[in-house]
Amino acid sequence: MGWTFYQRDKSAETNAEHFGSKFDPRYKIIAHGTVEGVFYAALRDQSTDKVTAYVAMTRWSRDPQYNFGYKDMDENCGPGDHKAPKAVLDALTPTTHESALAWRANCRRHHAQRDFLRRHLRTGTQVRLTHTQLFTDGTRTDTFTYTRRESGHGFLAIGRSRCRIPNWRDAVAALIAPDNKETLTPVGQHAEQAAAPGPQPQTPATAA
């Protein structure tokens, strides 16, 4: 489904109220949150008590007639946005749908990653990202130093140069100790597992 745009009064209602009015009456939002412009909700089907996730990307514009747009899908479609609040994830009932399971795992990994970095990332720590970064001066590296000023957010640096890497926290694969020993983050552990070779196919035996 593509984007849908129309006029919306930004101050008249919350995202939960706005999107809740679009659902069939049998569906009820029991947990919700908006993260980086994406609305996440746990929807209970009151006829079955099954709770599934709803995800809607939102966008505001200056067009007076079409100032609001959204693109929505349910978790079975495997949304690319996976920063659903923990309250939404905790409200969901079990599912066997592969795409939904993968999406939920991605959301849980996102929270595990952020929790891990809050506990262990300190100023001066070296970090390794999942992918090598290429900069305009030709520098290629996957290793940076985490720096944090007295005020403001932390950032990655090479020497004294600040590096602008969008969503870099989601790409930190390992923290590097002074002795060069690496501690893998949840994202790093997942990357290693994904890269590990699977069982090798056996060569059929031939008759002597």
Coordinates of C-alpha atoms in Angstrom, one line a residue:
M1 CA 0.0 0.0 0.0
G2 CA 1.3 3.5 -0.8
W3 CA 1.0 6.8 1.0
T4 CA -2.3 8.4 1.7
F5 CA -2.4 12.2 2.2
Y6 CA -5.2 14.4 3.5
Q7 CA -5.9 17.4 5.8
R8 CA -5.6 16.8 9.5
D9 CA -5.7 19.1 12.5
K10 CA -2.4 18.4 14.3
S11 CA -3.6 19.6 17.7
A12 CA -7.1 18.1 17.6
E13 CA -6.2 14.5 18.5
T14 CA -3.4 12.1 19.3
N15 CA -2.1 9.5 16.9
A16 CA -3.9 6.8 18.9
E17 CA -7.2 8.6 18.6
H18 CA -6.6 9.4 14.9
F19 CA -5.7 5.9 13.8
G20 CA -8.1 4.2 16.3
S21 CA -11.0 5.8 14.5
K22 CA -10.1 4.1 11.3
F23 CA -10.3 0.5 12.7
D24 CA -13.3 -1.8 12.7
P25 CA -15.1 -1.4 16.0
R26 CA -14.1 -4.9 17.1
Y27 CA -10.5 -3.8 17.2
K28 CA -9.2 -1.9 20.3
I29 CA -5.8 -0.2 20.8
I30 CA -4.4 -1.5 24.1
A31 CA -0.8 -0.1 23.9
H32 CA 0.8 2.4 21.5
G33 CA 3.6 4.8 21.0
T34 CA 5.1 7.0 18.3
V35 CA 8.9 6.6 17.7
E36 CA 10.7 8.8 15.1
G37 CA 7.5 9.5 13.2
V38 CA 6.3 5.9 13.2
F39 CA 3.1 5.0 15.1
Y40 CA 3.1 1.6 16.7
A41 CA 0.0 0.0 18.3
A42 CA -1.1 -3.3 19.8
L43 CA -4.6 -4.1 18.5
R44 CA -6.9 -6.5 20.3
D45 CA -9.5 -8.3 18.2
Q46 CA -12.3 -8.3 20.8
S47 CA -13.9 -11.3 19.1
T48 CA -10.9 -13.5 19.6
D49 CA -8.7 -11.7 22.2
K50 CA -5.8 -12.0 19.7
V51 CA -3.5 -9.0 19.9
T52 CA -1.3 -8.1 16.8
A53 CA 0.9 -5.2 15.9
Y54 CA -0.1 -2.3 13.6
V55 CA 2.6 0.0 12.2
A56 CA 2.0 3.3 10.4
M57 CA 4.7 5.6 9.0
T58 CA 3.6 9.2 9.3
R59 CA 4.6 12.5 7.6
W60 CA 3.6 16.1 8.0
S61 CA 3.9 18.7 5.2
R62 CA 3.1 22.4 4.8
D63 CA 0.4 21.7 2.2
P64 CA -2.8 23.1 3.8
Q65 CA -5.0 20.6 2.1
Y66 CA -2.8 17.5 2.3
N67 CA -0.7 18.2 5.4
F68 CA -0.7 14.7 6.8
G69 CA 0.2 11.4 5.2
Y70 CA 0.6 7.8 6.4
K71 CA 1.6 4.4 5.1
D72 CA 0.4 1.5 7.3
M73 CA 0.7 -2.3 7.5
D74 CA 0.4 -5.0 10.0
E75 CA 3.2 -7.1 11.5
N76 CA 2.6 -10.0 9.1
C77 CA 3.9 -7.8 6.3
G78 CA 7.3 -7.6 8.0
P79 CA 7.5 -3.8 8.5
G80 CA 10.9 -2.2 7.9
D81 CA 10.5 0.0 11.0
H82 CA 11.2 -2.1 14.1
K83 CA 11.4 0.3 17.1
A84 CA 8.1 -0.5 18.6
P85 CA 7.9 0.4 22.3
K86 CA 8.3 -2.4 24.8
A87 CA 4.7 -1.9 26.0
V88 CA 3.4 -2.7 22.5
L89 CA 5.6 -5.8 22.2
D90 CA 4.6 -7.1 25.6
A91 CA 0.9 -6.8 24.8
L92 CA 1.1 -9.0 21.7
T93 CA -0.2 -12.5 21.9
P94 CA 1.8 -15.5 20.4
T95 CA 1.9 -15.9 16.7
T96 CA 3.3 -18.5 14.3
H97 CA 3.6 -16.1 11.3
E98 CA 7.2 -16.0 10.2
S99 CA 7.3 -12.4 9.1
A100 CA 5.6 -11.3 12.3
L101 CA 8.1 -13.4 14.4
A102 CA 11.0 -11.9 12.5
W103 CA 9.7 -8.3 13.0
R104 CA 9.1 -8.9 16.7
A105 CA 12.7 -10.3 17.0
N106 CA 14.1 -7.2 15.3
C107 CA 12.2 -5.0 17.7
R108 CA 13.5 -6.9 20.7
R109 CA 17.0 -6.8 19.4
H110 CA 16.7 -3.0 19.0
H111 CA 15.8 -2.6 22.6
A112 CA 18.5 -5.1 23.7
Q113 CA 21.0 -3.1 21.8
R114 CA 20.1 0.2 23.3
D115 CA 20.0 -1.3 26.8
F116 CA 23.4 -2.9 26.3
L117 CA 24.9 0.4 25.1
R118 CA 23.4 2.4 28.0
R119 CA 25.1 -0.1 30.4
H120 CA 28.5 -0.4 28.8
L121 CA 29.3 2.4 26.4
R122 CA 31.5 5.0 28.0
T123 CA 33.4 8.0 26.7
G124 CA 36.7 6.9 25.1
T125 CA 35.4 3.4 24.3
Q126 CA 36.3 2.1 20.8
V127 CA 33.5 0.6 18.9
R128 CA 33.4 -1.6 15.7
L129 CA 30.4 -1.2 13.4
T130 CA 28.8 -3.9 11.4
H131 CA 29.9 -2.3 8.1
T132 CA 32.9 -0.3 6.9
Q133 CA 32.2 3.4 6.4
L134 CA 33.5 5.4 3.5
F135 CA 34.1 9.1 4.0
T136 CA 34.5 11.9 1.5
D137 CA 38.2 12.1 2.1
G138 CA 38.6 8.5 1.1
T139 CA 38.9 7.1 4.6
R140 CA 37.5 3.6 5.1
T141 CA 37.1 2.2 8.6
D142 CA 34.7 0.3 10.8
T143 CA 36.3 1.3 14.1
F144 CA 35.6 4.6 15.9
T145 CA 35.9 6.2 19.3
Y146 CA 32.8 7.1 21.3
T147 CA 32.9 10.6 22.5
R148 CA 30.5 12.6 24.6
R149 CA 30.7 16.3 25.5
E150 CA 29.4 17.7 28.8
S151 CA 26.2 18.7 27.0
G152 CA 24.6 17.0 24.0
H153 CA 24.4 13.6 22.6
G154 CA 27.3 11.2 22.2
F155 CA 28.9 10.7 18.8
L156 CA 31.6 8.6 17.0
A157 CA 34.9 10.1 16.1
I158 CA 38.2 9.4 14.3
G159 CA 40.9 11.2 16.2
R160 CA 39.5 14.7 16.7
S161 CA 37.1 14.5 13.8
R162 CA 33.4 13.9 14.5
C163 CA 31.8 11.4 12.2
R164 CA 28.2 11.8 11.1
I165 CA 26.8 8.3 10.8
P166 CA 23.0 8.1 11.0
N167 CA 21.6 5.6 13.5
W168 CA 25.1 4.4 14.4
R169 CA 23.9 2.8 17.7
D170 CA 21.9 0.3 15.7
A171 CA 25.1 -0.7 13.8
V172 CA 27.5 -1.1 16.7
A173 CA 28.7 -4.7 16.5
A174 CA 31.3 -4.7 19.3
L175 CA 33.0 -2.7 22.0
I176 CA 36.8 -2.9 22.0
A177 CA 38.7 -3.0 25.3
P178 CA 42.2 -1.5 25.6
D179 CA 43.7 -5.0 25.2
N180 CA 41.8 -5.2 21.9
K181 CA 39.4 -7.8 23.2
E182 CA 36.0 -7.4 21.7
T183 CA 32.6 -7.7 23.5
L184 CA 29.8 -8.3 21.0
T185 CA 26.6 -6.4 21.3
P186 CA 23.2 -8.0 20.6
V187 CA 23.5 -6.7 17.0
G188 CA 27.0 -8.1 16.7
Q189 CA 25.9 -11.5 18.1
H190 CA 23.1 -11.6 15.5
A191 CA 25.4 -10.7 12.7
E192 CA 27.8 -13.5 13.6
Q193 CA 25.0 -16.0 13.8
A194 CA 23.7 -14.9 10.5
A195 CA 27.1 -15.2 8.9
A196 CA 27.9 -18.6 10.4
P197 CA 27.8 -21.4 7.8
G198 CA 24.9 -23.7 8.0
P199 CA 25.1 -27.5 7.8
Q200 CA 27.0 -28.6 4.7
P201 CA 25.1 -30.8 2.3
Q202 CA 26.3 -34.4 2.3
T203 CA 27.6 -36.0 -0.9
P204 CA 25.4 -39.0 -1.7
A205 CA 27.2 -42.3 -1.3
T206 CA 27.8 -44.2 -4.5
A207 CA 27.7 -48.0 -4.8
A208 CA 31.1 -49.7 -4.9

